[in-house]
Coordinates of C-alpha atoms in Angstrom, one line a residue:
M1 CA 297.5 150.2 28.0
N2 CA 297.7 147.5 30.6
E3 CA 301.4 147.1 29.8
V4 CA 302.5 150.4 31.2
R5 CA 305.8 149.7 33.0
I6 CA 305.4 151.7 36.1
D7 CA 305.4 150.8 39.8
E8 CA 302.2 148.9 40.7
S9 CA 301.1 151.4 43.3
W10 CA 301.1 154.2 40.8
K11 CA 299.5 152.0 38.1
A12 CA 296.6 151.4 40.5
A13 CA 296.4 155.1 41.5
L14 CA 296.5 156.4 37.9
K15 CA 294.5 153.6 36.2
V16 CA 291.8 156.0 35.0
D17 CA 294.4 157.9 33.0
F18 CA 295.7 154.9 31.2
V19 CA 292.3 154.4 29.4
K20 CA 291.8 158.1 28.5
P21 CA 292.2 159.1 24.8
Y22 CA 295.1 161.3 25.5
W23 CA 297.1 158.4 26.9
G24 CA 296.9 156.4 23.6
E25 CA 297.8 159.5 21.6
L26 CA 300.8 160.2 23.9
T27 CA 302.0 156.6 23.8
D28 CA 301.9 156.6 20.0
F29 CA 303.8 159.9 19.8
V30 CA 306.5 158.8 22.3
K31 CA 307.0 155.5 20.6
G32 CA 307.4 157.1 17.3
E33 CA 309.9 159.6 18.6
Y34 CA 312.1 156.8 20.2
H35 CA 312.0 154.9 16.9
T36 CA 313.0 157.8 14.8
K37 CA 315.1 160.1 17.0
T38 CA 317.4 160.2 19.9
V39 CA 315.2 160.8 22.9
Y40 CA 316.0 161.1 26.7
P41 CA 315.8 159.6 29.2
P42 CA 316.4 155.9 28.1
P43 CA 313.0 154.2 27.8
R44 CA 313.5 152.1 31.0
E45 CA 313.9 155.3 33.0
I46 CA 310.9 157.3 31.8
F47 CA 308.9 156.4 34.9
R48 CA 311.9 156.1 37.2
A49 CA 310.6 158.8 39.6
F50 CA 307.5 156.7 40.2
D51 CA 309.4 153.4 40.4
L52 CA 311.8 154.6 43.1
C53 CA 309.1 156.4 45.1
P54 CA 305.8 154.3 45.4
F55 CA 302.5 156.1 45.9
D56 CA 302.2 155.3 49.6
K57 CA 305.8 156.3 50.3
V58 CA 305.7 159.8 49.0
K59 CA 306.7 162.4 51.6
V60 CA 308.0 165.2 49.3
V61 CA 307.3 166.3 45.7
I62 CA 309.8 168.4 43.8
V63 CA 308.3 169.6 40.5
G64 CA 310.5 170.2 37.5
Q65 CA 309.6 171.0 33.9
D66 CA 311.1 168.6 31.3
P67 CA 314.2 166.4 31.2
Y68 CA 317.7 167.6 30.3
H69 CA 318.3 167.2 26.6
G70 CA 322.0 166.5 26.6
P71 CA 323.7 163.0 26.4
R72 CA 323.5 160.9 29.6
Q73 CA 322.0 163.8 31.6
A74 CA 318.3 162.8 32.0
N75 CA 317.7 159.9 34.3
G76 CA 314.0 160.2 35.0
L77 CA 314.3 162.3 38.1
S78 CA 313.6 166.1 38.0
F79 CA 316.8 168.2 38.4
A80 CA 318.9 165.1 38.6
V81 CA 321.6 163.9 36.1
G82 CA 323.2 160.5 35.4
E83 CA 326.0 159.2 37.6
G84 CA 329.3 160.9 36.8
I85 CA 327.8 163.7 34.8
P86 CA 328.8 167.3 35.7
L87 CA 326.2 169.1 37.8
P88 CA 324.0 171.5 35.8
P89 CA 323.7 175.1 37.2
S90 CA 320.3 174.5 38.7
L91 CA 321.4 171.5 40.6
K92 CA 324.5 173.3 41.8
N93 CA 322.3 175.9 43.3
I94 CA 320.1 173.3 44.9
F95 CA 323.1 171.8 46.6
K96 CA 324.3 175.3 47.6
E97 CA 321.0 176.0 49.3
I98 CA 321.1 172.7 51.1
E99 CA 324.5 173.4 52.4
G100 CA 323.6 176.9 53.5
D101 CA 320.3 175.8 55.0
L102 CA 321.2 172.6 56.8
G103 CA 325.0 173.1 57.2
I104 CA 325.8 169.8 55.5
K105 CA 328.0 168.9 52.6
T106 CA 326.0 167.2 49.8
L107 CA 327.4 164.1 48.0
P108 CA 329.0 164.9 44.7
S109 CA 326.7 162.7 42.6
G110 CA 323.8 164.4 40.8
D111 CA 321.8 161.1 40.4
L112 CA 319.5 161.9 43.4
S113 CA 318.1 158.4 43.6
R114 CA 319.3 158.6 47.2
W115 CA 316.5 161.1 47.8
A116 CA 313.9 159.3 45.8
K117 CA 314.3 156.1 47.8
Q118 CA 313.5 158.1 51.0
G119 CA 310.2 159.3 49.6
V120 CA 311.1 162.3 47.4
L121 CA 309.1 162.2 44.2
M122 CA 311.3 164.0 41.7
L123 CA 308.5 164.8 39.2
N124 CA 309.1 166.4 35.9
S125 CA 305.9 167.8 34.2
V126 CA 307.0 166.3 30.9
L127 CA 308.8 162.9 31.0
T128 CA 310.6 162.8 27.7
V129 CA 312.5 165.1 25.3
A130 CA 314.2 164.9 22.0
A131 CA 318.0 165.3 22.1
G132 CA 319.1 168.9 21.8
I133 CA 315.5 170.3 21.6
P134 CA 314.2 171.5 25.0
A135 CA 310.4 171.3 25.6
S136 CA 310.1 169.3 22.3
H137 CA 307.6 166.9 24.0
A138 CA 305.7 169.6 25.8
G139 CA 302.0 169.8 24.9
K140 CA 301.7 166.1 23.9
G141 CA 299.9 164.8 26.9
W142 CA 302.5 164.3 29.6
E143 CA 301.2 167.4 31.4
H144 CA 297.8 165.7 31.8
F145 CA 299.5 162.6 33.3
T146 CA 301.7 164.5 35.8
D147 CA 298.8 166.8 36.8
S148 CA 296.8 163.6 37.6
A149 CA 299.7 162.4 39.8
I150 CA 299.7 165.6 41.8
Q151 CA 295.9 165.5 42.0
I152 CA 295.7 162.0 43.3
L153 CA 298.4 162.6 45.9
N154 CA 296.4 165.7 47.0
E155 CA 293.2 163.6 47.2
K156 CA 294.4 160.4 48.8
R157 CA 297.4 161.4 50.9
D158 CA 298.0 163.9 53.7
H159 CA 301.1 165.8 55.0
I160 CA 303.1 165.9 51.8
V161 CA 305.6 168.6 51.2
F162 CA 305.4 170.1 47.8
M163 CA 308.4 172.1 46.6
L164 CA 307.4 174.4 43.8
W165 CA 310.3 176.4 42.3
G166 CA 309.4 178.9 39.7
K167 CA 306.1 180.0 38.2
Y168 CA 305.7 176.9 36.0
A169 CA 305.9 174.5 39.0
Q170 CA 303.7 176.8 41.1
S171 CA 301.0 176.7 38.4
K172 CA 301.0 172.9 38.5
G173 CA 300.5 173.1 42.3
L174 CA 297.3 175.2 42.3
V175 CA 295.2 172.1 43.0
I176 CA 297.0 171.3 46.2
D177 CA 295.1 171.6 49.5
R178 CA 297.3 173.9 51.7
K179 CA 295.3 172.9 54.8
K180 CA 296.5 169.3 54.7
N181 CA 299.8 169.6 52.9
L182 CA 302.8 172.0 53.0
V183 CA 303.5 174.0 49.9
L184 CA 306.9 175.7 49.7
A185 CA 307.2 178.1 46.8
S186 CA 310.1 180.3 45.6
G187 CA 312.0 181.3 42.5
H188 CA 313.6 178.6 40.3
P189 CA 317.2 177.5 41.1
S190 CA 318.4 178.4 37.6
P191 CA 321.1 181.1 37.4
Y192 CA 318.5 183.5 36.0
S193 CA 316.4 183.4 39.2
A194 CA 318.8 181.9 41.8
H195 CA 318.6 185.2 43.8
L196 CA 314.9 184.2 44.4
F197 CA 315.8 180.7 45.4
I198 CA 319.0 180.8 47.5
G199 CA 318.0 181.4 51.1
N200 CA 314.5 180.0 50.8
H201 CA 315.2 177.4 53.6
H202 CA 312.9 174.9 52.0
F203 CA 314.9 171.9 53.1
S204 CA 314.9 172.7 56.8
Q205 CA 311.2 173.7 56.6
C206 CA 310.5 170.4 54.9
N207 CA 312.2 168.3 57.6
E208 CA 310.6 170.3 60.4
Y209 CA 307.1 169.6 58.9
L210 CA 307.8 165.9 58.4
E211 CA 309.0 165.5 62.0
K212 CA 306.0 167.5 63.3
H213 CA 303.7 164.9 61.6
D214 CA 305.7 161.9 63.0
M215 CA 307.6 161.1 59.8
S216 CA 311.4 160.7 59.5
P217 CA 313.1 163.7 57.9
I218 CA 314.9 163.4 54.6
N219 CA 318.7 163.1 54.5
W220 CA 319.5 165.7 51.9
E221 CA 323.1 164.8 51.5

């Protein structure tokens, strides 16, 4: 699997995974799904989170579950949607919290590449999904890959802010060393648990931590 189309820094960091048996099985499955079904995101955007945020540039990790399964929604970034697509409820609540926490008005676009380019790794646990069938690609191997990404960041980097919203994201973050990184955990921003998310002040806490460790804060607009 030397032909994995992913940013070179991540290809080097995760090279051990690309030769593991699960990776070949996952690749065969995903290729078969794209050939026979409608699958999101578009193939060129599967690794977009990694491509926009190289390994050595990561300041913040926001963990999601799997991509949106509607047309033109998924774009390879957790919680984000394609340009011009109406904001899903979870993203609306994220923007609401940013405005309440930082007192700034977010831009209307849900693309969020503007965050990724500043060092925010918008990481879904599962990177692909069949149209109209949520979690259809769960349990096929993506979770091993994204667990490895979190683990290697934990091992090789310091002073990263991990935003873990909901029990699923928090379970993926159990390996994180809290002594050398900041873990911010709360409820998920979906309407079902927004009361456990709104008011968490994660965005201001994130920027305070980054500045404390001599890094530029994230512009969350």
